[in-house]
C-alpha positions as MATLAB code, in Angstrom:
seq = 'XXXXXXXXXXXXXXXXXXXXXXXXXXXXXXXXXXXXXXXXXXXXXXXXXXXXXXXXXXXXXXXXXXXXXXXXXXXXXXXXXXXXXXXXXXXXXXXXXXXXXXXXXXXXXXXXXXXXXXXXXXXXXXXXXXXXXXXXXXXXXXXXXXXXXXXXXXXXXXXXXXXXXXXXXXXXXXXXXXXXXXXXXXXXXXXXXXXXXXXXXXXXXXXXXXXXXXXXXXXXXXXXXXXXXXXXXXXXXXXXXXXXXXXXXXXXXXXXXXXXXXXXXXXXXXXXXXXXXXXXXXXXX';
ca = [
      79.641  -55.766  153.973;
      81.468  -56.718  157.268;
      78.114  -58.808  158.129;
      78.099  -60.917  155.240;
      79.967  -64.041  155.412;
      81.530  -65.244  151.939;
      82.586  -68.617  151.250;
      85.591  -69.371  149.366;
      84.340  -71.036  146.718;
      82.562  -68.238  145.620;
      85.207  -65.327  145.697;
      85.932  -66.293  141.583;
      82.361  -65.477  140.986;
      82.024  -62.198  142.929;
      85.280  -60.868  141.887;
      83.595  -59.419  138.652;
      80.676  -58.053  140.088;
      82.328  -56.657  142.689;
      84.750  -54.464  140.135;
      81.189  -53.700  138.534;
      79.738  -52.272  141.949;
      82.754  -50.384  142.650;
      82.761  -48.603  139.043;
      79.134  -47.743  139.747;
      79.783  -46.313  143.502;
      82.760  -44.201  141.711;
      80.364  -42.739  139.002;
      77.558  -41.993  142.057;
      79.816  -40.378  143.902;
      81.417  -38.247  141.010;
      77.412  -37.315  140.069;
      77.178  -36.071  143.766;
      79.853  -34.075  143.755;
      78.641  -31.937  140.722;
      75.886  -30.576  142.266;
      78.223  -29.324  144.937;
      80.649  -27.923  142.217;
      77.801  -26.025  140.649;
      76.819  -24.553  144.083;
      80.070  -23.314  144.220;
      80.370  -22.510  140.807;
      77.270  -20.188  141.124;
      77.539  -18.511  144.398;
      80.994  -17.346  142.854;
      79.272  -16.224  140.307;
      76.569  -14.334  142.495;
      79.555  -12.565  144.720;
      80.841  -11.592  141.086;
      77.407  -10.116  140.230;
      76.744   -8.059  143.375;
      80.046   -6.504  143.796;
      79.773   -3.564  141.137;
      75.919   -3.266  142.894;
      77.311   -2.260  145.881;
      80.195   -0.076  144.190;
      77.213    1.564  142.538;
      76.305    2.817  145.681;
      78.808    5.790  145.759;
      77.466    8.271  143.706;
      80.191    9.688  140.754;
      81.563   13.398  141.552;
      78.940   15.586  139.278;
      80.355   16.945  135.942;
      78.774   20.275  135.713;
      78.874   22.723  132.885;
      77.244   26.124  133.370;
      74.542   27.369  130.987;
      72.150   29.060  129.836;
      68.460   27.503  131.129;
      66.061   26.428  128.834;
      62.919   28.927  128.769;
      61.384   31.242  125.956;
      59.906   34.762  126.522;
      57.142   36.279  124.745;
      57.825   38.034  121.585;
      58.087   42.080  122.826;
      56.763   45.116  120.649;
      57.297   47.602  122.945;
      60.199   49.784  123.884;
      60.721   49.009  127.243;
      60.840   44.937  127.309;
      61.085   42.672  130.205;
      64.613   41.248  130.562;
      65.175   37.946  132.079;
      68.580   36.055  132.037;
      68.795   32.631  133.708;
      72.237   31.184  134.100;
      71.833   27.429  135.578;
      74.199   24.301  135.751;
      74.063   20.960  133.829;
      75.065   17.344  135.364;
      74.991   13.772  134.052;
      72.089   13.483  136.611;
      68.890   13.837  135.361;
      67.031   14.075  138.399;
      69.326   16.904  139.622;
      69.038   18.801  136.454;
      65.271   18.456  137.034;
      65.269   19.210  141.296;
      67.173   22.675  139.802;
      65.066   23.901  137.802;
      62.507   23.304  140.339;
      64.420   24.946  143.051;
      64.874   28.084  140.171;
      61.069   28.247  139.447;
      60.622   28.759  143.464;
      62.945   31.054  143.591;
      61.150   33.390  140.743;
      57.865   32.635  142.121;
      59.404   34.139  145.643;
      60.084   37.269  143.390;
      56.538   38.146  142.943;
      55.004   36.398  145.946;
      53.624   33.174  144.488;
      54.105   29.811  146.406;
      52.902   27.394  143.133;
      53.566   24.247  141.679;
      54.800   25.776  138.756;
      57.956   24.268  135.898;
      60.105   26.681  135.110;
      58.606   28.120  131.985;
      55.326   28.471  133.667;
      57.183   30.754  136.531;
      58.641   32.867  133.942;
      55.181   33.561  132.373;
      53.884   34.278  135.724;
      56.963   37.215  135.912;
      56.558   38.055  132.728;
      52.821   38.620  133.546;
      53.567   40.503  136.654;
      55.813   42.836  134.677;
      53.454   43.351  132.060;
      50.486   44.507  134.825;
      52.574   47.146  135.836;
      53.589   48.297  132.604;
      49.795   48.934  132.053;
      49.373   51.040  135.053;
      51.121   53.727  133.924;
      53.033   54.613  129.999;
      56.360   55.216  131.955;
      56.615   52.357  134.326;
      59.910   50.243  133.234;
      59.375   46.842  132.911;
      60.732   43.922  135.178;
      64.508   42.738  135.158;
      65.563   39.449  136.715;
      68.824   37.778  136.873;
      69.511   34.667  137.891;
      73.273   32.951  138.720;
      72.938   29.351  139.792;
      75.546   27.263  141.272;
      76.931   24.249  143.052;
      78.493   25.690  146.651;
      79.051   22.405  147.855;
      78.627   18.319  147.207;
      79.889   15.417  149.311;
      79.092   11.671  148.533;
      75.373   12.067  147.505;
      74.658   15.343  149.750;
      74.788   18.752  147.165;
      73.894   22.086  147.779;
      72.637   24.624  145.542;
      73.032   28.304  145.471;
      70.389   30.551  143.346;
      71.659   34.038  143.270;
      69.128   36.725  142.546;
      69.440   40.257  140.833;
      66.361   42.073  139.894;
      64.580   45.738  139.047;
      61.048   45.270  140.109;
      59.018   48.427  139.866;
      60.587   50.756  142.634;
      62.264   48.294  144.535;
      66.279   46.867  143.557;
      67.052   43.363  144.576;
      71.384   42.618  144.650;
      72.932   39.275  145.592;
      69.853   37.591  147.093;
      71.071   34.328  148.003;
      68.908   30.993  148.572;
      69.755   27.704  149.395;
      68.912   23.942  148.605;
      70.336   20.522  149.936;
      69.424   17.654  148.015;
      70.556   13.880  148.828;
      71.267   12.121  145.028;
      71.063    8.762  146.255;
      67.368    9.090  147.516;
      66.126   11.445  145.083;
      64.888   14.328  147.466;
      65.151   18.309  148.709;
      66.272   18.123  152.508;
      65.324   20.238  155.488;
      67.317   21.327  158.526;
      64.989   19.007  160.546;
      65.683   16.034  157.892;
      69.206   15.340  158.795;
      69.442   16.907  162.298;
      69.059   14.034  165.523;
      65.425   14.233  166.882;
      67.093   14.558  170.551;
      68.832   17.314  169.263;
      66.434   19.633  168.045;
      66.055   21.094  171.805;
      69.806   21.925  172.310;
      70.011   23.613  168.047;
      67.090   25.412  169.220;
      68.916   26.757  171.789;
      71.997   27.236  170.026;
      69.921   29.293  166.832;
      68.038   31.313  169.470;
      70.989   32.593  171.341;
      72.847   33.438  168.210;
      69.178   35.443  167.056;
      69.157   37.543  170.429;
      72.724   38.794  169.857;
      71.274   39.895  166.588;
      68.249   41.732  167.617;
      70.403   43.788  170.335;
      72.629   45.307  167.514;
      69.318   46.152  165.124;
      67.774   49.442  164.721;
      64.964   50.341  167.092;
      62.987   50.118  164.085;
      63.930   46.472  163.491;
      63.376   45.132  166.752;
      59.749   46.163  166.776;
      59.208   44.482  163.756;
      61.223   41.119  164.571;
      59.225   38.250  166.523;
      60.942   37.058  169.714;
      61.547   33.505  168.392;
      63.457   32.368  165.256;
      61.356   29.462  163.246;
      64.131   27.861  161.635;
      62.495   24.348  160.818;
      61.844   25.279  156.854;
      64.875   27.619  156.988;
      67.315   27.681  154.421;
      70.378   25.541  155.463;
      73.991   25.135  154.170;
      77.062   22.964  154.854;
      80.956   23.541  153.809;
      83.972   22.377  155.174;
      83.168   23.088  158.627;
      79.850   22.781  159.352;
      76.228   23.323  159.146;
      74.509   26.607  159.396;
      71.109   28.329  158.524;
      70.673   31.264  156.037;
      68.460   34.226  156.478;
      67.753   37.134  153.629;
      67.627   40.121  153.877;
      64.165   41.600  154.609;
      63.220   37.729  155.208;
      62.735   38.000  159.586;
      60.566   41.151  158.816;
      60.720   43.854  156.277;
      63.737   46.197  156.967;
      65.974   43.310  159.016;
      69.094   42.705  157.541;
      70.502   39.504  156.838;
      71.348   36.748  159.651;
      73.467   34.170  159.048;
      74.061   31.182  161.658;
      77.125   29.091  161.705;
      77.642   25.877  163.737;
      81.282   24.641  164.660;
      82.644   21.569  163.742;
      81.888   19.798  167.117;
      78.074   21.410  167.274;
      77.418   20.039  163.543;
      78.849   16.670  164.561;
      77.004   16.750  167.733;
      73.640   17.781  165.964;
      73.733   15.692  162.789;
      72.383   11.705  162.005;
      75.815   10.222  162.756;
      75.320    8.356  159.032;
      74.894   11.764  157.074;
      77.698   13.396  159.412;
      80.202   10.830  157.809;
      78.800   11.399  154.858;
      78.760   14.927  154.680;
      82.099   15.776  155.833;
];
């Protein structure tokens, strides 16, 4: 505009178009700014969206109601019948509910030295089976007993751990308070191992640590025991546990060889912290 030169005569004639242009350049820049608006409009509305997402991502404390599981056993004629009783634990989370009775199936399978793939009902058979073979050795043989407690020792943020407690009669041999262990992580849906959460330049010094602790064991074991016991502790598929203090790994009775009592291992505060994924540490405790 300040190029054009506009003579005076001709200011009465341009006066209305001029009001004209400057209506349209008001309406053009009013339709600009709405696409802006919207832009705003919608990323607000995005933020608004996404924030219970990420609130979503701390898991709710578990609601858990204690039992009895879900299984049948075979109807019994005889006069000595098998006895099973199966106390578990019930959540608002599916998947846990499931990973238990999982974990519980194991556990019986353990009891008559099966490692299968087996649901919970099918593990039962396979003890109910068990007990039934030696029933038919011999008239007088008493069948099996099994007794199961299950509950929740521990849980922080998404990190839970499950304690199976076993009683049982089988044939000659008594089983009392037979613990057994499980960590699961709720957020991503699976069982955990020592070696899952531990740092992988740490495995050296918590072998270290576990051995040392196993050696003090051996020396106050029968002479019995410490033929039987191998020099070295495997611990990476070891049954682990955290509480309030730490991290430690869990060993039954008879588990290390056949007459060793149990060995428990307990890490300090400083050890877990120095030992753990810095992420599941703050997690965890």
């Amino acid at each position: 505009m300040n190029k054009l030169k506009i003579r005076d005569d001709e200011m009465h004639t341009l006066k209305p178009l001029f009001a004209v242009s400057l209506m349209i350049g008001m309406m053009a820049l009013t339709a600009c700014d709405h696409p802006k608006k919207n832009e705003t409009d919608s990323a607000q509305a995005t933020e608004q969206h996404t924030a219970p997402v990420e609130k979503a991502e701390v898991l709710p404390y578990l609601n858990m109601q204690e039992v009895k599981a879900d299984y049948a056993l075979p109807f019994c004629e005889k006069k000595n019948c098998i006895d099973v009783d199966i106390q578990t634990i019930k959540t608002q989370d599916e998947w846990l509910n499931a990973w238990i009775a999982k974990n519980q199936a194991n556990v019986i399978q353990q009891q008559i030295e099966q490692n299968k793939n087996l649901t919970l009902q099918q593990a039962i058979n396979a003890y109910v089976k068990k007990s039934d073979e030696w029933q038919d050795k011999y008239s007088k043989n008493k069948a099996y007993e099994l007794h199961l407690n299950t509950r929740i020792a521990s849980q922080r943020n998404q990190y839970v751990l499950l304690q199976v407690g076993v009683n049982a009669q089988q044939e000659d041999i008594a089983v009392k308070d037979r613990f057994y262990f499980f960590v699961a992580d709720r957020k991503l849906q699976k069982s955990l191992s020592v070696l899952d959460v531990i740092q992988k330049n740490q495995q050296n010094a918590l072998n270290d640590i576990i051995q040392a602790h196993y050696q003090q064991w051996i020396e106050k074991q029968s002479p019995e025991v410490k033929k039987q016991v191998p020099k070295k502790l495997y611990w990476g598929q070891a049954d682990w546990f955290f509480d309030g203090e730490g991290i430690g790994v869990h060993y039954r009775a008879n588990e290390i060889s056949k007459d060793a009592p149990q060995l428990d291992i307990y890490l300090s505060t400083e050890q877990s912290k120095q030992m753990l994924q810095p992420d599941i540490y703050q997690q965890m405790f």
